[in-house]
Tab-separated table of C-alpha atoms and ligand atoms in Angstrom:
chain	number	residue	atom	x	y	z
A	134	UNK	CA	109.008	114.467	95.605
A	135	UNK	CA	105.645	114.990	93.780
A	136	UNK	CA	103.217	112.450	95.277
A	137	UNK	CA	102.589	110.769	91.910
A	138	UNK	CA	106.141	110.124	91.128
A	139	UNK	CA	106.527	108.812	94.654
A	140	UNK	CA	104.205	105.918	93.678
A	141	UNK	CA	105.820	104.917	90.705
A	142	UNK	CA	108.758	102.585	90.680
A	143	UNK	CA	111.999	104.431	91.126
A	144	UNK	CA	113.799	102.848	88.237
A	145	UNK	CA	110.778	103.811	85.988
A	146	UNK	CA	110.434	107.344	86.814
A	147	UNK	CA	112.345	108.596	83.884
A	148	UNK	CA	111.425	105.658	81.614
A	149	UNK	CA	110.284	107.085	78.079
A	150	UNK	CA	108.869	103.558	76.910
A	151	UNK	CA	108.697	102.712	73.380
A	152	UNK	CA	108.332	105.408	70.430
A	153	UNK	CA	106.022	103.701	67.894
A	154	UNK	CA	105.640	104.878	64.330
A	155	UNK	CA	102.057	105.986	65.574
A	156	UNK	CA	103.421	108.242	68.431
A	157	UNK	CA	105.683	110.735	66.419
A	158	UNK	CA	103.682	113.744	65.387
A	159	UNK	CA	103.912	114.211	61.843
A	160	UNK	CA	101.767	115.556	59.160
A	161	UNK	CA	101.703	114.037	55.540
A	162	UNK	CA	99.588	112.614	52.773
A	163	UNK	CA	101.537	109.413	52.131
A	164	UNK	CA	102.486	107.356	55.220
A	165	UNK	CA	105.376	105.074	54.565
A	166	UNK	CA	106.856	105.015	58.153
A	167	UNK	CA	105.594	101.767	59.565
A	168	UNK	CA	105.979	98.977	57.149
A	169	UNK	CA	102.267	98.605	56.811
A	170	UNK	CA	100.715	97.031	53.688
A	171	UNK	CA	99.437	99.585	51.209
A	172	UNK	CA	96.583	97.337	50.052
A	173	UNK	CA	93.997	95.931	52.514
A	174	UNK	CA	93.636	92.271	52.963
A	175	UNK	CA	90.449	90.935	50.873
A	176	UNK	CA	89.099	89.853	54.282
A	177	UNK	CA	88.813	93.512	55.328
A	178	UNK	CA	87.157	95.252	52.592
A	179	UNK	CA	86.734	98.419	54.537
A	180	UNK	CA	90.542	98.479	55.441
A	181	UNK	CA	89.533	98.650	59.059
A	182	UNK	CA	92.815	96.711	59.955
A	183	UNK	CA	95.219	97.590	57.386
A	184	UNK	CA	97.225	100.287	59.418
A	185	UNK	CA	98.343	99.962	63.153
A	186	UNK	CA	95.674	101.584	65.408
A	187	UNK	CA	95.626	104.702	67.406
A	188	UNK	CA	97.556	103.837	70.520
A	189	UNK	CA	94.824	105.690	72.252
A	190	UNK	CA	91.840	105.672	70.012
A	191	UNK	CA	90.704	109.593	70.767
A	192	UNK	CA	86.967	109.292	69.956
A	193	UNK	CA	86.444	106.089	72.032
A	194	UNK	CA	88.563	107.861	74.913
A	195	UNK	CA	86.391	110.870	74.759
A	196	UNK	CA	83.149	108.773	74.685
A	197	UNK	CA	83.988	106.754	77.771
A	198	UNK	CA	85.402	109.946	79.602
A	199	UNK	CA	82.090	111.534	78.824
A	200	UNK	CA	80.151	108.320	80.159
A	201	UNK	CA	82.257	108.141	83.217
A	202	UNK	CA	82.214	111.954	84.143
A	203	UNK	CA	86.109	112.225	83.969
A	204	UNK	CA	88.670	114.236	81.777
A	205	UNK	CA	89.880	112.239	78.653
A	206	UNK	CA	93.580	112.885	80.093
A	207	UNK	CA	92.710	110.979	83.206
A	208	UNK	CA	91.614	107.623	81.445
A	209	UNK	CA	93.689	105.038	79.992
A	210	UNK	CA	92.384	102.553	77.552
A	211	UNK	CA	93.454	98.928	77.637
A	212	UNK	CA	92.719	95.333	77.021
A	213	UNK	CA	90.020	95.069	79.426
A	214	UNK	CA	90.570	96.018	83.208
A	215	UNK	CA	92.722	92.889	83.560
A	216	UNK	CA	95.454	94.736	81.410
A	217	UNK	CA	95.060	97.889	83.727
A	218	UNK	CA	95.581	95.649	86.868
A	219	UNK	CA	98.667	94.221	85.444
A	220	UNK	CA	100.178	97.523	84.269
A	221	UNK	CA	99.618	99.177	87.634
A	222	UNK	CA	101.235	96.445	89.607
A	223	UNK	CA	104.429	96.421	86.810
A	224	UNK	CA	104.698	100.372	87.017
A	225	UNK	CA	104.239	100.556	90.759
A	226	UNK	CA	105.587	97.790	92.397
A	227	UNK	CA	109.534	96.861	92.436
A	228	UNK	CA	109.969	93.345	92.391
A	229	UNK	CA	111.008	91.403	95.691
A	230	UNK	CA	110.272	94.735	97.389
A	231	UNK	CA	107.073	96.374	97.239
A	232	UNK	CA	103.624	94.754	98.270
A	233	UNK	CA	100.026	94.595	97.000
A	234	UNK	CA	97.183	94.490	99.358
A	235	UNK	CA	93.828	92.654	98.516
A	236	UNK	CA	90.658	91.941	100.886
A	237	UNK	CA	89.721	88.360	100.221
A	238	UNK	CA	87.390	86.498	99.259
A	239	UNK	CA	88.053	88.690	96.077
A	240	UNK	CA	88.800	88.490	92.365
A	241	UNK	CA	92.070	86.566	91.747
A	242	UNK	CA	93.769	88.647	89.236
A	243	UNK	CA	95.214	91.159	91.825
A	244	UNK	CA	97.125	88.189	93.535
A	245	UNK	CA	97.965	86.797	90.039
A	246	UNK	CA	99.748	89.913	88.820
A	247	UNK	CA	101.497	90.373	92.109
A	248	UNK	CA	102.978	86.936	91.849
A	249	UNK	CA	104.061	87.583	88.321
A	250	UNK	CA	105.686	90.755	89.379
A	251	UNK	CA	107.424	89.456	92.247
A	252	UNK	CA	105.441	91.639	94.572
A	253	UNK	CA	104.441	90.593	97.994
A	254	UNK	CA	100.791	89.817	98.706
A	255	UNK	CA	99.151	91.112	101.781
A	256	UNK	CA	95.761	89.933	102.547
A	257	UNK	CA	93.381	91.759	104.890
A	258	UNK	CA	90.111	89.465	104.860
A	259	UNK	CA	86.585	90.997	104.507
A	260	UNK	CA	84.936	90.499	107.869
A	261	UNK	CA	81.574	88.712	107.616
A	262	UNK	CA	79.010	90.730	109.745
A	263	UNK	CA	75.220	90.782	110.038
A	264	UNK	CA	75.157	88.261	106.885
A	265	UNK	CA	77.344	90.418	104.813
A	266	UNK	CA	80.959	90.990	104.046
A	267	UNK	CA	82.589	94.015	105.000
A	268	UNK	CA	85.728	95.908	104.572
A	269	UNK	CA	87.923	96.610	107.558
A	270	UNK	CA	89.391	99.838	106.404
A	271	UNK	CA	91.232	100.443	109.602
A	272	UNK	CA	93.139	97.180	109.428
A	273	UNK	CA	93.797	97.812	105.464
A	274	UNK	CA	95.446	101.204	106.182
A	275	UNK	CA	97.450	99.804	109.163
A	276	UNK	CA	98.448	96.889	106.965
A	277	UNK	CA	99.278	98.781	103.902
A	278	UNK	CA	101.528	101.064	105.775
A	279	UNK	CA	103.250	98.252	107.908
A	280	UNK	CA	103.904	96.268	104.790
A	281	UNK	CA	104.807	99.099	102.404
A	282	UNK	CA	102.159	98.377	100.043
A	283	UNK	CA	102.140	100.556	96.872
A	284	UNK	CA	98.670	99.299	95.815
A	285	UNK	CA	95.423	98.558	97.608
A	286	UNK	CA	92.913	96.824	95.294
A	287	UNK	CA	89.309	97.119	96.528
A	288	UNK	CA	86.456	95.523	94.635
A	289	UNK	CA	83.294	97.600	94.477
A	290	UNK	CA	80.900	95.827	93.957
A	291	UNK	CA	82.883	92.998	95.323
A	292	UNK	CA	83.540	89.695	93.154
A	293	UNK	CA	82.479	87.545	94.793
A	294	UNK	CA	81.207	89.154	98.202
A	295	UNK	CA	78.730	91.426	96.319
A	296	UNK	CA	79.057	94.414	98.453
A	297	UNK	CA	80.274	98.110	97.974
A	298	UNK	CA	82.186	99.787	100.728
A	299	UNK	CA	80.886	103.182	101.412
A	300	UNK	CA	82.323	106.049	99.586
A	301	UNK	CA	83.387	108.129	102.700
A	302	UNK	CA	85.314	105.156	103.787
A	303	UNK	CA	87.193	104.509	100.570
A	304	UNK	CA	88.042	108.486	100.249
A	305	UNK	CA	89.249	108.406	103.840
A	306	UNK	CA	91.367	105.431	103.407
A	307	UNK	CA	92.993	106.958	100.236
A	308	UNK	CA	93.686	110.057	102.358
A	309	UNK	CA	95.422	108.080	104.948
A	310	UNK	CA	97.659	106.543	102.298
A	311	UNK	CA	98.527	109.699	100.205
A	312	UNK	CA	102.048	109.323	98.927
A	313	UNK	CA	102.437	105.931	100.209
A	314	UNK	CA	99.883	103.779	98.153
A	315	UNK	CA	97.455	103.971	95.352
A	316	UNK	CA	93.944	102.786	96.412
A	317	UNK	CA	92.553	101.160	93.308
A	318	UNK	CA	88.578	100.766	93.026
A	319	UNK	CA	87.978	97.889	90.779
A	320	UNK	CA	84.274	98.948	89.389
A	321	UNK	CA	83.800	96.103	87.143
A	322	UNK	CA	80.086	95.745	88.255
A	323	UNK	CA	79.214	99.241	89.199
A	324	UNK	CA	76.769	99.570	86.753
A	325	UNK	CA	74.540	96.962	88.683
A	326	UNK	CA	74.851	98.737	92.041
A	327	UNK	CA	72.863	101.051	93.945
A	328	UNK	CA	75.946	103.220	94.809
A	329	UNK	CA	77.480	105.527	92.355
A	330	UNK	CA	81.099	105.228	90.792
A	331	UNK	CA	84.077	106.857	92.389
A	332	UNK	CA	85.322	107.907	89.033
A	333	UNK	CA	84.588	111.594	89.352
A	334	UNK	CA	86.306	111.468	92.970
A	335	UNK	CA	89.662	110.843	91.245
A	336	UNK	CA	89.899	114.599	90.096
A	337	UNK	CA	90.346	115.345	93.940
A	338	UNK	CA	92.152	112.456	95.329
A	339	UNK	CA	95.583	111.924	93.534
A	340	UNK	CA	96.264	108.520	94.825
A	341	UNK	CA	92.824	107.143	93.787
A	342	UNK	CA	92.084	105.219	90.736
A	343	UNK	CA	88.874	103.398	89.572
A	344	UNK	CA	88.917	100.592	86.917
A	345	UNK	CA	85.819	100.446	84.627
A	346	UNK	CA	85.098	97.978	81.762
A	347	UNK	CA	82.879	97.236	79.012
A	348	UNK	CA	82.827	93.427	79.593
A	349	UNK	CA	80.141	93.116	82.091
A	350	UNK	CA	77.214	95.512	81.821
A	351	UNK	CA	77.962	96.568	78.208
A	352	UNK	CA	78.086	92.699	77.282
A	353	UNK	CA	81.370	93.364	75.327
A	354	UNK	CA	83.605	90.838	77.021
A	355	UNK	CA	85.354	89.626	73.887
A	356	UNK	CA	86.068	93.203	72.735
A	357	UNK	CA	88.502	93.432	75.604
A	358	UNK	CA	88.006	97.157	76.506
A	359	UNK	CA	88.532	98.486	79.728
A	360	UNK	CA	90.180	101.452	81.588
A	361	UNK	CA	92.034	102.827	84.348
A	362	UNK	CA	90.852	106.400	85.403
A	363	UNK	CA	93.406	108.050	87.485
A	364	UNK	CA	95.453	111.480	88.060
A	365	UNK	CA	96.519	112.615	84.324
A	366	UNK	CA	100.417	112.305	85.431
A	367	UNK	CA	99.948	108.722	86.612
A	368	UNK	CA	97.962	107.901	83.389
A	369	UNK	CA	100.761	109.287	81.224
A	370	UNK	CA	103.453	107.084	83.168
A	371	UNK	CA	101.210	104.132	82.916
A	372	UNK	CA	100.883	104.669	79.009
A	373	UNK	CA	104.640	104.618	78.823
A	374	UNK	CA	104.747	101.161	80.466
A	375	UNK	CA	101.902	99.822	78.048
A	376	UNK	CA	102.223	97.875	74.819
A	377	UNK	CA	102.669	100.252	71.826
A	378	UNK	CA	98.940	99.423	70.249
A	379	UNK	CA	96.950	98.005	73.028
A	380	UNK	CA	93.417	98.454	71.465
A	381	UNK	CA	92.594	96.808	68.092
A	382	UNK	CA	90.781	98.929	65.697
A	383	UNK	CA	87.706	96.665	65.052
A	384	UNK	CA	87.425	96.464	68.729
A	385	UNK	CA	87.566	100.364	69.253
A	386	UNK	CA	84.920	100.572	66.463
A	387	UNK	CA	82.693	98.048	68.186
A	388	UNK	CA	83.026	99.931	71.657
A	389	UNK	CA	82.220	103.110	70.179
A	390	UNK	CA	79.040	101.841	68.574
A	391	UNK	CA	77.995	100.504	71.990
A	392	UNK	CA	78.363	104.002	73.354
A	393	UNK	CA	75.954	105.531	70.905
A	394	UNK	CA	72.703	106.582	72.366
A	395	UNK	CA	70.573	103.783	71.315
A	396	UNK	CA	72.849	101.202	72.266
A	397	UNK	CA	73.616	102.884	75.694
A	398	UNK	CA	69.610	102.946	76.264
A	399	UNK	CA	69.490	99.315	75.643
A	400	UNK	CA	72.271	98.560	78.034
A	401	UNK	CA	70.491	100.785	80.617
A	402	UNK	CA	67.338	98.476	80.056
A	403	UNK	CA	69.358	95.186	80.476
A	404	UNK	CA	70.816	96.606	83.675
A	405	UNK	CA	67.397	97.315	85.029
A	406	UNK	CA	66.183	93.977	84.185
A	407	UNK	CA	69.305	92.126	85.634
A	408	UNK	CA	68.547	94.110	89.140
A	409	UNK	CA	64.998	93.054	88.996
A	410	UNK	CA	65.972	89.451	88.128
A	411	UNK	CA	68.656	89.174	90.815
A	412	UNK	CA	66.249	90.149	93.670
A	413	UNK	CA	63.617	87.553	92.364
A	414	UNK	CA	66.540	84.822	92.089
A	415	UNK	CA	68.061	85.760	95.254
A	416	UNK	CA	64.647	85.197	97.351
A	417	UNK	CA	63.987	82.052	95.488
A	418	UNK	CA	67.074	80.629	96.186
A	419	UNK	CA	66.888	81.553	99.878
A	420	UNK	CA	63.883	79.663	100.176
A	421	UNK	CA	65.408	76.319	98.964
A	422	UNK	CA	66.393	73.854	101.741
A	423	UNK	CA	69.692	73.283	100.100
A	424	UNK	CA	70.681	76.977	100.294
A	425	UNK	CA	72.308	77.860	103.737
A	426	UNK	CA	72.804	81.630	102.684
A	427	UNK	CA	72.201	84.053	99.712
A	428	UNK	CA	74.461	87.165	100.120
A	429	UNK	CA	73.106	90.559	99.098
A	430	UNK	CA	74.781	91.567	95.907
A	431	UNK	CA	75.099	94.665	94.093
A	432	UNK	CA	76.701	92.804	91.007
A	433	UNK	CA	75.380	90.676	88.391
A	434	UNK	CA	75.870	87.459	90.509
A	435	UNK	CA	75.017	85.940	93.507
A	436	UNK	CA	77.192	84.380	96.208
A	437	UNK	CA	75.369	81.315	97.750
A	438	UNK	CA	76.225	79.014	100.688
A	439	UNK	CA	74.948	75.344	100.354
A	440	UNK	CA	74.438	72.647	102.957
A	441	UNK	CA	76.333	70.497	100.508
A	442	UNK	CA	77.962	72.376	97.777
A	443	UNK	CA	79.415	69.218	96.138
A	444	UNK	CA	76.042	67.875	95.641
A	445	UNK	CA	74.789	71.237	94.315
A	446	UNK	CA	77.607	71.618	91.822
A	447	UNK	CA	76.876	68.016	90.678
A	448	UNK	CA	73.047	68.640	90.484
A	449	UNK	CA	73.689	71.751	88.372
A	450	UNK	CA	76.317	69.981	86.286
A	451	UNK	CA	73.778	67.214	85.679
A	452	UNK	CA	71.243	69.865	84.317
A	453	UNK	CA	73.987	71.213	82.075
A	454	UNK	CA	74.590	74.548	84.149
A	455	UNK	CA	77.996	75.674	84.976
A	456	UNK	CA	78.570	77.856	87.891
A	457	UNK	CA	81.869	79.209	89.564
A	458	UNK	CA	83.036	77.279	92.473
A	459	UNK	CA	84.150	79.415	95.328
A	460	UNK	CA	85.112	76.761	97.700
A	461	UNK	CA	88.969	77.506	97.372
A	462	UNK	CA	88.595	81.020	98.803
A	463	UNK	CA	89.013	81.736	102.328
A	464	UNK	CA	85.739	81.818	104.064
A	465	UNK	CA	83.889	80.308	101.127
A	466	UNK	CA	84.211	76.695	101.778
A	467	UNK	CA	80.443	76.017	100.918
A	468	UNK	CA	79.827	78.552	98.426
A	469	UNK	CA	79.216	78.932	94.812
A	470	UNK	CA	78.721	82.164	92.622
A	471	UNK	CA	75.805	82.126	90.188
A	472	UNK	CA	75.798	84.618	87.547
A	473	UNK	CA	72.493	86.202	86.714
A	474	UNK	CA	71.141	84.650	83.379
A	475	UNK	CA	67.876	85.324	81.508
A	476	UNK	CA	64.894	84.747	83.502
A	477	UNK	CA	64.437	81.239	81.709
A	478	UNK	CA	67.868	80.410	82.717
A	479	UNK	CA	67.652	81.523	86.265
A	480	UNK	CA	64.209	79.000	86.263
A	481	UNK	CA	66.473	76.152	85.150
A	482	UNK	CA	68.878	76.809	88.154
A	483	UNK	CA	66.029	76.936	90.542
A	484	UNK	CA	64.377	73.755	88.984
A	485	UNK	CA	67.693	71.810	89.345
A	486	UNK	CA	68.338	72.848	92.925
A	487	UNK	CA	64.536	72.496	94.208
A	488	UNK	CA	65.295	68.712	94.180
A	489	UNK	CA	68.260	68.891	96.426
A	490	UNK	CA	67.771	68.051	99.981
A	491	UNK	CA	68.841	70.006	102.903
A	492	UNK	CA	72.100	68.773	104.244
A	493	UNK	CA	72.044	66.708	107.490
B	1034	LIG	C1	85.336	90.512	85.348
B	1034	LIG	C2	86.170	91.246	86.133
B	1034	LIG	C3	87.128	92.085	85.620
B	1034	LIG	C4	87.811	91.953	84.126
B	1034	LIG	O1	87.295	92.684	83.282
B	1034	LIG	P1	88.092	92.778	81.989
B	1034	LIG	O2	87.627	94.252	81.563
B	1034	LIG	O3	87.159	91.924	80.969
B	1034	LIG	O4	89.329	92.573	82.103
B	1034	LIG	C5	87.828	92.877	86.409
B	1034	LIG	N1	87.470	92.917	87.779
B	1034	LIG	C6	86.767	92.096	88.055
B	1034	LIG	C7	86.272	92.097	89.631
B	1034	LIG	C8	85.986	91.200	87.464
B	1034	LIG	O5	85.152	90.348	88.053
């Protein structure tokens, strides 16, 4: 069997999906095939939203493909990378049979989507070594094969762990799992990292997929634009499992504007600033008596262990600062995740935590 078909759920291999009014190829001047209103809403004078949108807005798809260095047919647009995660789990994992492998501590959506699909969850924890969290790629490969995992989610940079597994490690893992599992690299924060994206590698490794999003570095979280980059045949199969119109037209327009040269240049400047401020905040936090450890981070956040995480959370809350509690995650019983803010916001974080004493 072809290696892509082997990855897709057996009962969906010949699934055609929904044929929407927009998916028929027709030429005409007067379109009366989708029960849309012939007049725009008064709130929408440019008639941006009168008609159903393109299922995969071609201009946005091309612009993102150019930005990520991939072929447009290898890129599927959706409502954030969250939708891509859900779509991958639904299209590849048969309920009560197939498994999803994750390496915690990690982003929770992989486990949520597995649970909703009735897929088993296999966990191969990151190993803490030399003050950093590392992927145990040998254990991941062995457990994926033993458990019959169809999907292996890697997070690079890891949320919340902050590290990026070496490219050679990820590619070798994908080769070991060829025909058995899809290795998905979630690159939600890759713009903030030293390491380059693996998106261009998808062309040469058929069971490798990369998730990208406009939510973080591009500052468009509310537009809900993300994508999965994968083998073109897999992308076509995922498209058949997706909602008919996943990308609202106003969101596609906003995203396209964000990929214009001046907007992209401003995004690059923000990324440079975040990286600079991240180093400064990490050093300042590490010097505080209340802080046990600040992990190296390739993302726009810092993972911080506290002598008394309860007290740190309360002190920050009293100063009106909300951070992400990580204490329910394995290995992170004393850790909080702090997003990199503006320099002024980071100063407020430091000022609040400076008063905290070291734990006994
Ligand atoms: C924020 C985040 C996402 C969500 O991205 P959307 O494109 O907004 O859905 C995906 N993966 C990780 C690891 C994240 O931290």
